[in-house]
Coordinates of C-alpha atoms and ligand atoms in Angstrom, one line a residue:
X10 CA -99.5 -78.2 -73.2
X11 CA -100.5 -74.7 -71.4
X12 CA -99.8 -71.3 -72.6
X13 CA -99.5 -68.1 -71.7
X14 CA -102.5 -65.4 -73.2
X15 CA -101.0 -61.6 -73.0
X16 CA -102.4 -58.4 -73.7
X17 CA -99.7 -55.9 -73.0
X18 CA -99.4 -52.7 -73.1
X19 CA -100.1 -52.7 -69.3
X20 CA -97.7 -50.9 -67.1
X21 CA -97.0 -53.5 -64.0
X22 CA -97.9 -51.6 -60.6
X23 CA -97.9 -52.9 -57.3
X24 CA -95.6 -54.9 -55.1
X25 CA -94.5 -58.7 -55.3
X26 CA -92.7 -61.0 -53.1
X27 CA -89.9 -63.3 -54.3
X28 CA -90.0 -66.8 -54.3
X29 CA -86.8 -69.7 -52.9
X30 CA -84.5 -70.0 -54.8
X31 CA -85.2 -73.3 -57.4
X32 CA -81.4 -73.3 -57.9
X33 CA -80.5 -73.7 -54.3
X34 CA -83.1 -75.7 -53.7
X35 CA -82.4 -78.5 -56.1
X36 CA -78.9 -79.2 -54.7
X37 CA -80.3 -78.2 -51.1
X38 CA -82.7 -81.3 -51.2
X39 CA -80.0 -83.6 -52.9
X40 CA -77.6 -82.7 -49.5
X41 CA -80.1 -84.3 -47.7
X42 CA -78.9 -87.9 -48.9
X43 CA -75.8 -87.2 -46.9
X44 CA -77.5 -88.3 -43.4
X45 CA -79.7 -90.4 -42.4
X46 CA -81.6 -88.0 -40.1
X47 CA -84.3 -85.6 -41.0
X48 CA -83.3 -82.6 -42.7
X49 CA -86.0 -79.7 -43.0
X50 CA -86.2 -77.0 -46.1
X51 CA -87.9 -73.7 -45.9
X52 CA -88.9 -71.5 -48.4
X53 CA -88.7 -74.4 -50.8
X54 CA -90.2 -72.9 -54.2
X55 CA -93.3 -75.2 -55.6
X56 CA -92.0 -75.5 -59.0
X57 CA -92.5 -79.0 -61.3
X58 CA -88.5 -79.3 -61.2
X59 CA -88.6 -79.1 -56.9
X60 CA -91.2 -81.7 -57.2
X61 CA -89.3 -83.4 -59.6
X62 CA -86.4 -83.7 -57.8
X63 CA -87.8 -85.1 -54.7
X64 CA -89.8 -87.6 -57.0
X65 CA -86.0 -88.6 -57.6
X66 CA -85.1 -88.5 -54.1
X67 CA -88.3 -90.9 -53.3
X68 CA -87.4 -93.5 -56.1
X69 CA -83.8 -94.0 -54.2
X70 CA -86.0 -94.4 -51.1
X71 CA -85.9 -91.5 -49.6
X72 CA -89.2 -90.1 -47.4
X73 CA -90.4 -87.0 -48.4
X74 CA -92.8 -84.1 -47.4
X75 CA -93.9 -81.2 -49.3
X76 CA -96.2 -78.7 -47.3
X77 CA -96.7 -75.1 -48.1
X78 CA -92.9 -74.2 -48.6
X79 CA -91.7 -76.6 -46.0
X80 CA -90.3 -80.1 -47.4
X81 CA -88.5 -82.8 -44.9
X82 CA -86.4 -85.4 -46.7
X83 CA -85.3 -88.3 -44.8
X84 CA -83.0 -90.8 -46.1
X85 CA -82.8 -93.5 -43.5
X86 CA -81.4 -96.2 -46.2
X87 CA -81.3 -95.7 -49.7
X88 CA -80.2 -97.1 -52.6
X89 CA -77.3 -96.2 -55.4
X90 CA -79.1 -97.0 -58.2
X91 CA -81.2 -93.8 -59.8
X92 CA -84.1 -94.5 -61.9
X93 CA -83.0 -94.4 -65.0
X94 CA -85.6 -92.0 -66.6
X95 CA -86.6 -90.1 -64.0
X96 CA -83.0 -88.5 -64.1
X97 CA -82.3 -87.9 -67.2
X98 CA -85.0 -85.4 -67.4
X99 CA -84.0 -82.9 -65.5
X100 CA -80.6 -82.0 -66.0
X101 CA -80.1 -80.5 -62.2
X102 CA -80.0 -83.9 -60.7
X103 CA -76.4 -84.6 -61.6
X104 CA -75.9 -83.0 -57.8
X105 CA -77.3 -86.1 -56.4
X106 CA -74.0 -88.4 -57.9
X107 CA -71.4 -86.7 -55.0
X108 CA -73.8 -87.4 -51.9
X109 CA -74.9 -90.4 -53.1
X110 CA -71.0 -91.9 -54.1
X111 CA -69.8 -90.1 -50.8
X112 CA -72.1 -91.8 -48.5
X113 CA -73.0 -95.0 -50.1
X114 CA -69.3 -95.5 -52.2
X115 CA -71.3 -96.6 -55.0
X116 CA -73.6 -94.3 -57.6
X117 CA -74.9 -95.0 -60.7
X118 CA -77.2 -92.1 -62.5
X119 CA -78.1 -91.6 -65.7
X120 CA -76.0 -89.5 -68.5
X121 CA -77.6 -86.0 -68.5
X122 CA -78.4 -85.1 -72.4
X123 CA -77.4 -81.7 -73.6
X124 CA -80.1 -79.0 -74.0
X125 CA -81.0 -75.7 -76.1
X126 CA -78.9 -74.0 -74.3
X127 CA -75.7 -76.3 -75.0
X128 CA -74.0 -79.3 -74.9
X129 CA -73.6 -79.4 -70.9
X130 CA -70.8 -81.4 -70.6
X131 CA -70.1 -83.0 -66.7
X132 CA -66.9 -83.6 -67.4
X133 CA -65.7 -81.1 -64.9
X134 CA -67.7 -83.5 -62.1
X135 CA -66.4 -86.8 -63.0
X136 CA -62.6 -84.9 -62.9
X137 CA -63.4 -84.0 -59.6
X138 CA -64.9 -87.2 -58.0
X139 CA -61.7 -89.3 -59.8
X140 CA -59.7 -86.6 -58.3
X141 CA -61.2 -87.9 -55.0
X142 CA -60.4 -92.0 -56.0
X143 CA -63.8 -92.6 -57.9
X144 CA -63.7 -95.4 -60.3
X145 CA -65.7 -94.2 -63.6
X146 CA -67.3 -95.9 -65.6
X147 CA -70.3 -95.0 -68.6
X148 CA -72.2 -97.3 -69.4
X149 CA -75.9 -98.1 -71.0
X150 CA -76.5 -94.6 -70.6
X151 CA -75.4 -94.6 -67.0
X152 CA -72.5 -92.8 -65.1
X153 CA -71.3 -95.6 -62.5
X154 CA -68.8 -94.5 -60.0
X155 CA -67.5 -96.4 -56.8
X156 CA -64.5 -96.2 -54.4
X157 CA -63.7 -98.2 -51.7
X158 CA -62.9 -94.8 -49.8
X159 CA -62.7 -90.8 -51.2
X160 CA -59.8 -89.2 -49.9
X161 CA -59.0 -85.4 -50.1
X162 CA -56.9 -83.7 -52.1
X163 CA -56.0 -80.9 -54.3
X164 CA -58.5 -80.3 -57.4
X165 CA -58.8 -77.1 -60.1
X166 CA -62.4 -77.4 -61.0
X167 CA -62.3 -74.4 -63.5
X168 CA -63.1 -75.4 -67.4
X169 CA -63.4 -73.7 -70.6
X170 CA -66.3 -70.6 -69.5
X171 CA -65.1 -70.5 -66.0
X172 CA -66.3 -72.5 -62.9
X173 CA -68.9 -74.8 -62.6
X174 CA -72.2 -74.3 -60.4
X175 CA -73.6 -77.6 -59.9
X176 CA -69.9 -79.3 -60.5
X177 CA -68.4 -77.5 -57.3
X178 CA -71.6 -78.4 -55.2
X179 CA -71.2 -82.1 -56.1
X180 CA -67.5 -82.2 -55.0
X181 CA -68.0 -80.1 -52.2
X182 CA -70.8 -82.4 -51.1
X183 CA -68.7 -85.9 -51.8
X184 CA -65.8 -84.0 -50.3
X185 CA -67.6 -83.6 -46.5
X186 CA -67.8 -87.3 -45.9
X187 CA -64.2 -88.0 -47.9
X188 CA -61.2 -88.6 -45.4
X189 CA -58.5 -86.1 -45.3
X190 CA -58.6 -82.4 -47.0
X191 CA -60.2 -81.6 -50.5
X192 CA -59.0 -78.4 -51.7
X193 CA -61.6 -77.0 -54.3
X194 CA -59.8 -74.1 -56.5
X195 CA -61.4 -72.4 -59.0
X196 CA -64.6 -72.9 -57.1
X197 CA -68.1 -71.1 -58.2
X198 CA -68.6 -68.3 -56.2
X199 CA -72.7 -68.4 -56.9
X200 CA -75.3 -67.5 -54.1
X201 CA -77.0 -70.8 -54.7
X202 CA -73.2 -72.5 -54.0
X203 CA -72.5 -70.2 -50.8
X204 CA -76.1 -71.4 -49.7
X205 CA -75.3 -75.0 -49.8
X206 CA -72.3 -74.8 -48.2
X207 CA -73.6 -73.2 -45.0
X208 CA -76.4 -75.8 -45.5
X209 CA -73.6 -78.5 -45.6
X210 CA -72.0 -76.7 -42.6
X211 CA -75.0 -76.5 -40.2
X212 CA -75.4 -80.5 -41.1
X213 CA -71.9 -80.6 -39.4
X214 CA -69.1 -80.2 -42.2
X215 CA -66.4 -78.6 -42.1
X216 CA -65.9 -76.0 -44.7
X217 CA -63.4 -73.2 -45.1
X218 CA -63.4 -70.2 -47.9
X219 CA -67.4 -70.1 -48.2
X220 CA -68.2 -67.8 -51.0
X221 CA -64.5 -67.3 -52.6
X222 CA -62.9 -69.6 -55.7
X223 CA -60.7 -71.7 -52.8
X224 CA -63.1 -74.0 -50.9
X225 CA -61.3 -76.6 -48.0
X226 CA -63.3 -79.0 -46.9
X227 CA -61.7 -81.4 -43.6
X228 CA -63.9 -84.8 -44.1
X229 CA -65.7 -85.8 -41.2
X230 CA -67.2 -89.3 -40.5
X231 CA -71.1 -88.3 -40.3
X232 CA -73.7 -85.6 -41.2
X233 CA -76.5 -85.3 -39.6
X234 CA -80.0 -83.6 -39.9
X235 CA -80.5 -79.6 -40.0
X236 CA -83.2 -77.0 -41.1
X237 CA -82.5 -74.4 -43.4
X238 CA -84.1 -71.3 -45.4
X239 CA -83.6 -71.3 -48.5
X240 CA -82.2 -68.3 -50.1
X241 CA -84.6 -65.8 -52.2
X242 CA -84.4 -66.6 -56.0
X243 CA -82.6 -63.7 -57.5
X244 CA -82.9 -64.7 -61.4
X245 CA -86.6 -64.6 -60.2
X246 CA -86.1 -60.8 -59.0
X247 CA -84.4 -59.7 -61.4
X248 CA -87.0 -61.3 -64.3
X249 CA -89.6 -59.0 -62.4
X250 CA -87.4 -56.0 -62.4
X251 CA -87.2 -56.2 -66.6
X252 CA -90.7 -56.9 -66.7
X253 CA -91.6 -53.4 -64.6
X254 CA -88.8 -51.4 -66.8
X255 CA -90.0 -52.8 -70.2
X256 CA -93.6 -52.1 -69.2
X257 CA -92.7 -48.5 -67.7
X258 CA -94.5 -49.2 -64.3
X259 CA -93.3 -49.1 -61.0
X260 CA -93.0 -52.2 -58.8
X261 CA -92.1 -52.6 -55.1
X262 CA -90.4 -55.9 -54.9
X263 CA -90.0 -57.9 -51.5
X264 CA -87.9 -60.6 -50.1
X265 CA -85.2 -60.1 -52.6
X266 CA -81.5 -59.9 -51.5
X267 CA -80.4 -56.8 -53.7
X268 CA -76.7 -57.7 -52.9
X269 CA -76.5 -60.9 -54.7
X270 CA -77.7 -59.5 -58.3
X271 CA -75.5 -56.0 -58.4
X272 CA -74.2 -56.6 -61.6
X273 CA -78.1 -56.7 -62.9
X274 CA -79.1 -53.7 -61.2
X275 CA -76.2 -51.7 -62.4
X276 CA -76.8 -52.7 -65.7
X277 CA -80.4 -51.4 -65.5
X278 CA -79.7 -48.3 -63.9
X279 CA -77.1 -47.8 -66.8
X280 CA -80.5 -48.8 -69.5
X281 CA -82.3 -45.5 -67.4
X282 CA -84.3 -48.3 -64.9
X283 CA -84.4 -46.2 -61.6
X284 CA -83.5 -48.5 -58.3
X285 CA -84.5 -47.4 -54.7
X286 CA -83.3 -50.2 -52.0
X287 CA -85.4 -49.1 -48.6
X288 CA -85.7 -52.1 -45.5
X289 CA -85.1 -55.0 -47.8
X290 CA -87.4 -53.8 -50.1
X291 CA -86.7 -52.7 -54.1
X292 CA -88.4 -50.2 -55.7
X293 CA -87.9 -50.2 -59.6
X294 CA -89.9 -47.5 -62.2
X295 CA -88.6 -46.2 -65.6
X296 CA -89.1 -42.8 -65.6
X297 CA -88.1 -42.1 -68.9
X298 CA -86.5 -43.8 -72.1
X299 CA -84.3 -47.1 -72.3
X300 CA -80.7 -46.2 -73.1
X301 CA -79.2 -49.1 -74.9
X302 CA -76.7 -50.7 -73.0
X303 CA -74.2 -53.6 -73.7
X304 CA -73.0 -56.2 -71.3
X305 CA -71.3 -59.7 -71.1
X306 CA -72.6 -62.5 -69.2
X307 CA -70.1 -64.2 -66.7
X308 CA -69.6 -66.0 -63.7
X309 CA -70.9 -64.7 -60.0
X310 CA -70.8 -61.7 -59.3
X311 CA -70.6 -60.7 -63.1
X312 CA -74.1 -60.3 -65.3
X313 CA -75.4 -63.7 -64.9
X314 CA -76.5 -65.9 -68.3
X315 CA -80.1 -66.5 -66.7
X316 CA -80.7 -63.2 -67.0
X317 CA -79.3 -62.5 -70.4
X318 CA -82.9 -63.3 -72.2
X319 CA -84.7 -61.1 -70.4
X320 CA -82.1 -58.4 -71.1
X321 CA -82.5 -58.7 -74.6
X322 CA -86.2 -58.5 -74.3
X323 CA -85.8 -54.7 -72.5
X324 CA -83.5 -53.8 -74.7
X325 CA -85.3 -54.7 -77.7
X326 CA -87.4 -51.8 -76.4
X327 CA -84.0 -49.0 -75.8
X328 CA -82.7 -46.1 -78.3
X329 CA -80.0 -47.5 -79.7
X330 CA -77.8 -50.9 -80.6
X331 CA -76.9 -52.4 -77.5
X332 CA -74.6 -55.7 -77.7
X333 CA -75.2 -58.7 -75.8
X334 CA -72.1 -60.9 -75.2
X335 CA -72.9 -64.6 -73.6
X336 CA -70.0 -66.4 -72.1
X337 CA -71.4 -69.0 -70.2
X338 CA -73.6 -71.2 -72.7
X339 CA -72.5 -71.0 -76.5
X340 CA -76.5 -71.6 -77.7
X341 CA -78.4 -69.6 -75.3
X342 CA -79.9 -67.2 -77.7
X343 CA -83.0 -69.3 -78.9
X344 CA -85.5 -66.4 -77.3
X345 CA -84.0 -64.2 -80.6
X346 CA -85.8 -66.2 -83.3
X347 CA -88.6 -65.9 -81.1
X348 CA -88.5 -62.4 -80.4
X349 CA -87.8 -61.1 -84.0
X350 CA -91.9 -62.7 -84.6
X351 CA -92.2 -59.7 -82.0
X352 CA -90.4 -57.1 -84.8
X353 CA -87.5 -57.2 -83.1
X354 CA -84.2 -56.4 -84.7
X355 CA -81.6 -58.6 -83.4
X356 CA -78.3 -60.2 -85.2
X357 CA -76.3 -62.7 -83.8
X358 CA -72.4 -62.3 -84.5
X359 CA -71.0 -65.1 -82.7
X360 CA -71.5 -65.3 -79.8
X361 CA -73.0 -61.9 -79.6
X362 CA -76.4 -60.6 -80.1
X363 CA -76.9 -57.6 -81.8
X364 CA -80.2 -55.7 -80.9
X365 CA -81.5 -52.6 -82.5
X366 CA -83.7 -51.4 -80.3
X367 CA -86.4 -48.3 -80.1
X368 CA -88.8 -50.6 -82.3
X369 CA -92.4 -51.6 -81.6
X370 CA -93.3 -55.1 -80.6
X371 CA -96.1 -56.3 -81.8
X372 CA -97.5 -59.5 -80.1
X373 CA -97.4 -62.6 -81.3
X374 CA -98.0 -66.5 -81.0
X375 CA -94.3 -67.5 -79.5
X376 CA -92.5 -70.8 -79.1
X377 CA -90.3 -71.0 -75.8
X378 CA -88.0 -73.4 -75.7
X379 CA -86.1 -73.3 -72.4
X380 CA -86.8 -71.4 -69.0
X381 CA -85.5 -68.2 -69.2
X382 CA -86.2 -67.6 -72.9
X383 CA -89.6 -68.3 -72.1
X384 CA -89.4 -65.6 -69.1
X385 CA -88.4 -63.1 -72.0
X386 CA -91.2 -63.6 -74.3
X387 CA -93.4 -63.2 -71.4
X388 CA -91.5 -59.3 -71.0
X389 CA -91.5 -59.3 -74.6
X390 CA -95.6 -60.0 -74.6
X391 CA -96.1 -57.6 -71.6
X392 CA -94.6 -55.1 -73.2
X393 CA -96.3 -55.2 -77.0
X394 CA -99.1 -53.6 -78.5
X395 CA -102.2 -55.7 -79.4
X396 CA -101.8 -59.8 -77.9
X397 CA -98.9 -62.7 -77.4
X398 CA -99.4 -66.4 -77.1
X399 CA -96.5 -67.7 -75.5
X400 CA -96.6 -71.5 -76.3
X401 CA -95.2 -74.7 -74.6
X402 CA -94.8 -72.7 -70.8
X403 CA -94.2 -75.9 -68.9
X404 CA -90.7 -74.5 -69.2
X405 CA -91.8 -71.7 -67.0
X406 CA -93.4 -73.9 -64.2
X407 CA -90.2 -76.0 -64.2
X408 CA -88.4 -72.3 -62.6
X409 CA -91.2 -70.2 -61.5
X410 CA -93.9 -70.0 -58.7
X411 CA -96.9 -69.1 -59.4
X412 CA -95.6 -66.8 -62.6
X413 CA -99.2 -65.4 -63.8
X414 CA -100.4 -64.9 -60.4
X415 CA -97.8 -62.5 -59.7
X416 CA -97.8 -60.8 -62.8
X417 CA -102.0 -60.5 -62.5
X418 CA -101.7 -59.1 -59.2
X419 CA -99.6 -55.8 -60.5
X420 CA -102.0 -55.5 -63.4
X421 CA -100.8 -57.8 -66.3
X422 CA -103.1 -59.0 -68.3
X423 CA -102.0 -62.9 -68.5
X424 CA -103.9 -66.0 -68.4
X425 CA -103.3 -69.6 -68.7
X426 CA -104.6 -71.4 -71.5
X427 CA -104.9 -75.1 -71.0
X428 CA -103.9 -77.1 -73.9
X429 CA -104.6 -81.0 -74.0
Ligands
LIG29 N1 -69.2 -77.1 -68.0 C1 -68.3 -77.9 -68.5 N2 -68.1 -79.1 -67.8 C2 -68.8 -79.5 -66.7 C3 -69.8 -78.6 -66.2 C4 -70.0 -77.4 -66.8 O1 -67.6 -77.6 -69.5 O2 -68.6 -80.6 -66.2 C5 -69.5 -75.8 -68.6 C6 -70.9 -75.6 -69.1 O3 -71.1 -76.2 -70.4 C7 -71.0 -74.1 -69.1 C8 -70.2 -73.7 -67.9 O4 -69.3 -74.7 -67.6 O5 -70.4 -73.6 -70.3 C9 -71.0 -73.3 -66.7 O6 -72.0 -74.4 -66.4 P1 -72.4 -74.8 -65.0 O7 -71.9 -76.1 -64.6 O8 -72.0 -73.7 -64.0 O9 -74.0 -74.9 -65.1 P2 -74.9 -75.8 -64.2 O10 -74.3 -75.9 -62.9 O11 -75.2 -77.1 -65.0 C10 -76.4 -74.0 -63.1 C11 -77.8 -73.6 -63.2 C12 -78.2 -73.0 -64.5 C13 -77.2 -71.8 -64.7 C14 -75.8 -72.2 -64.6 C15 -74.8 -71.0 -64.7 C16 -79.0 -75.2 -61.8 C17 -79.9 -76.3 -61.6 N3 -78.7 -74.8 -63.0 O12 -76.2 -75.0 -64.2 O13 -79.5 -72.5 -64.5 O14 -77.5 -71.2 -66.0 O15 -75.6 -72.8 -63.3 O16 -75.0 -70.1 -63.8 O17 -78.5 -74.7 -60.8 C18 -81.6 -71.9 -65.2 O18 -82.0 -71.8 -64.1 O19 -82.3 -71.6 -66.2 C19 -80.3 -72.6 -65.5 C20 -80.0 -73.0 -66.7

């Protein structure tokens, strides 16, 4: 397994562009099992989990092309029947259960497990495709659903920590081909959800309420092929944006779409980041000290949870106590262990963390154990004195492009170590 070699103590300088989205992307490429025509995908990120996931697509019999950023799916005739392991890996391929039930009337995919960061229940999924006249069933490890037809209707998808990401994206996909209305409340308001859904809508559904919590969706018979750019990756931008303010540098970031991470940015400007938005550009620098600042994650367009490790990396580095308040995932807070090897001084009350800040790090060999904790020991390692070893990053290739290059090119001293 690789790792990550750091040297901090670098200030980041330069300017970076911002990868697709891996979050849209994922149930961008499962929407393509809704037609039978060729659907195109630009800006597609080239991550192990996008190449993952069209692995999946293939093993249903899909065709697929990846080619610098572009990948074409085509799913002339495929089966219901998902390869057993291959989807229980990645927990992002529950989104291909709505297409696939929608269009083919019969689905069977394996029971995601839970993860480090929680349980992750799809209970909230299942409601919503019996809502629609899905038979259920679980068995052997498998979720089997089939109707003879879906027919709209009237469905709350909210749960216990709010709306559902992926949930609403599967109903709103198995809604397009149902017959009659579905009337989605309670819908997720994310970018990555708003981005499907115009996806959905340039492959010829109709879809009313884009972007708010009430989503109507009038079935139609057929989709058909369409070519689409993925939307820029904002947990992506705004891991970059810690990383400059932790390591006090100055970093020009491109390609980003400021507007869909505002809670992040006022958050950092509150911490003493400075933010100058000029022609779709960002231009972050720390001028001075970090204030300690406290926040809450929450749904779209509050602070988002994939961004909540990273936080607690900056503001390990802030004057102050700063609480950090997650409300999404009830374990997300493995990076803390992780980061206290760093000297950090961080309680967890609940399910708050506690961080005194305004201490030295000191690097460290590290452990991540999911995505964006490993993005945080990274911050944490850039910004240290003396050397990190962040272990086990496959995590970070599962969610990030090219993660070191960008980081060497504004002056980070990161390598890749390969392990066996
Ligand atoms: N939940 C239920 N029942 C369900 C589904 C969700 O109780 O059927 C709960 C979850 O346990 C959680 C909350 O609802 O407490 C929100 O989970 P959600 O369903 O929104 O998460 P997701 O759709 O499975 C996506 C992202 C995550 C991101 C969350 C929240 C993808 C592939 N994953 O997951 O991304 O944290 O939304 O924004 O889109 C990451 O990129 O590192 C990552 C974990």
């Amino acid at each position: 397994m690789d790792s990550f070699l750091i040297q901090g103590g670098t200030p980041l300088r330069g300017e970076v562009t911002i990868s697709g989205s891996k979050n849209a992307a994922l149930p961008l490429m499962a929407a393509a099992l809704l037609t039978a025509d060729t659907c195109t995908l630009r800006r597609v990120p080239d991550l192990s989990d996008t190449r993952f996931m069209l692995r999946i697509l293939e093993s249903l019999g899909a065709e697929t092309r990846f080619d610098q950023g572009t990948v074409t799916i085509r799913a002339a005739s495929i089966r219901g029947f998902g390869d057993y392991e291959l989807i229980r890996k990645m927990r992002g391929s529950i989104c291909i259960l709505g297409p696939m039930l929608t269009r083919l009337k019969e689905a069977s995919v394996s029971l995601p497990g839970g993860c480090v960061i929680g349980t992750r229940p799809i209970d909230l999924h299942l409601k919503g495709l019996a809502a629609l006249g899905a038979r259920i069933e679980i068995d052997g490890g498998y979720v089997k659903t089939s109707a003879r037809k879906l027919v709209g209707t009237n469905i709350f998808l909210g749960g216990r920590a709010g709306p559902t990401v992926l949930g609403t994206v599967n109903i709103l996909m198995a809604a397009c081909l149902a017959e009659g209305v579905t009337v989605i409340e309670s819908a997720a308001c994310e970018p990555e959800v708003v981005d499907v859904a115009r996806f959905l809508v340039s492959m010829g559904a109709k879809i009313h309420g884009i972007g708010s919590p009430t989503l109507t969706v009038t079935g139609v018979s057929e989709m058909h092929g369409a070519d689409h750019e993925v939307i820029p990756d904002r947990i992506e931008a705004c891991t970059f944006l810690c990383a400059a303010a932790a390591t006090k540098g100055e970093v020009v970031v491109h390609g980003s779409r400021p507007d869909h991470f505002a809670a992040v940015i006022d958050k950092l400007q509150e911490a003493g980041v400075r933010m100058k938005q000029k022609s779709g550009t960002l231009l972050v620098s720390r001028p001075g000290r970090l204030r300690a600042t406290d926040l809450t994650t929450l749904p779209y367009a509050g602070f988002p949870t994939d961004v909540q490790a990273q936080f607690i990396a900056l503001m390990c580095l802030a004057q102050g106590t700063s609480v950090i308040t997650e409300r999404i995932f009830e374990s997300r807070f493995m990076h803390v262990a992780e980061l206290m090897r760093m000297g950090a001084d961080i309680a967890i009350e609940g399910p708050s963390a506690i961080v005194k800040g305004g201490r030295r790090l000191s690097g460290a060999p590290v452990m991540a154990s999911d995505l964006r904790a490993s993005a945080a020991l990274v911050i944490a390692g850039l910004a240290a004195e003396g050397e990190t070893m962040v272990n086990r990053i496959y995590h970070l290739d599962r969610g990030y492009e090219r993660m070191e290059a960008k980081l060497q090119a504004l002056g980070a001293r990161i390598q890749r170590v390969e392990g066996e």
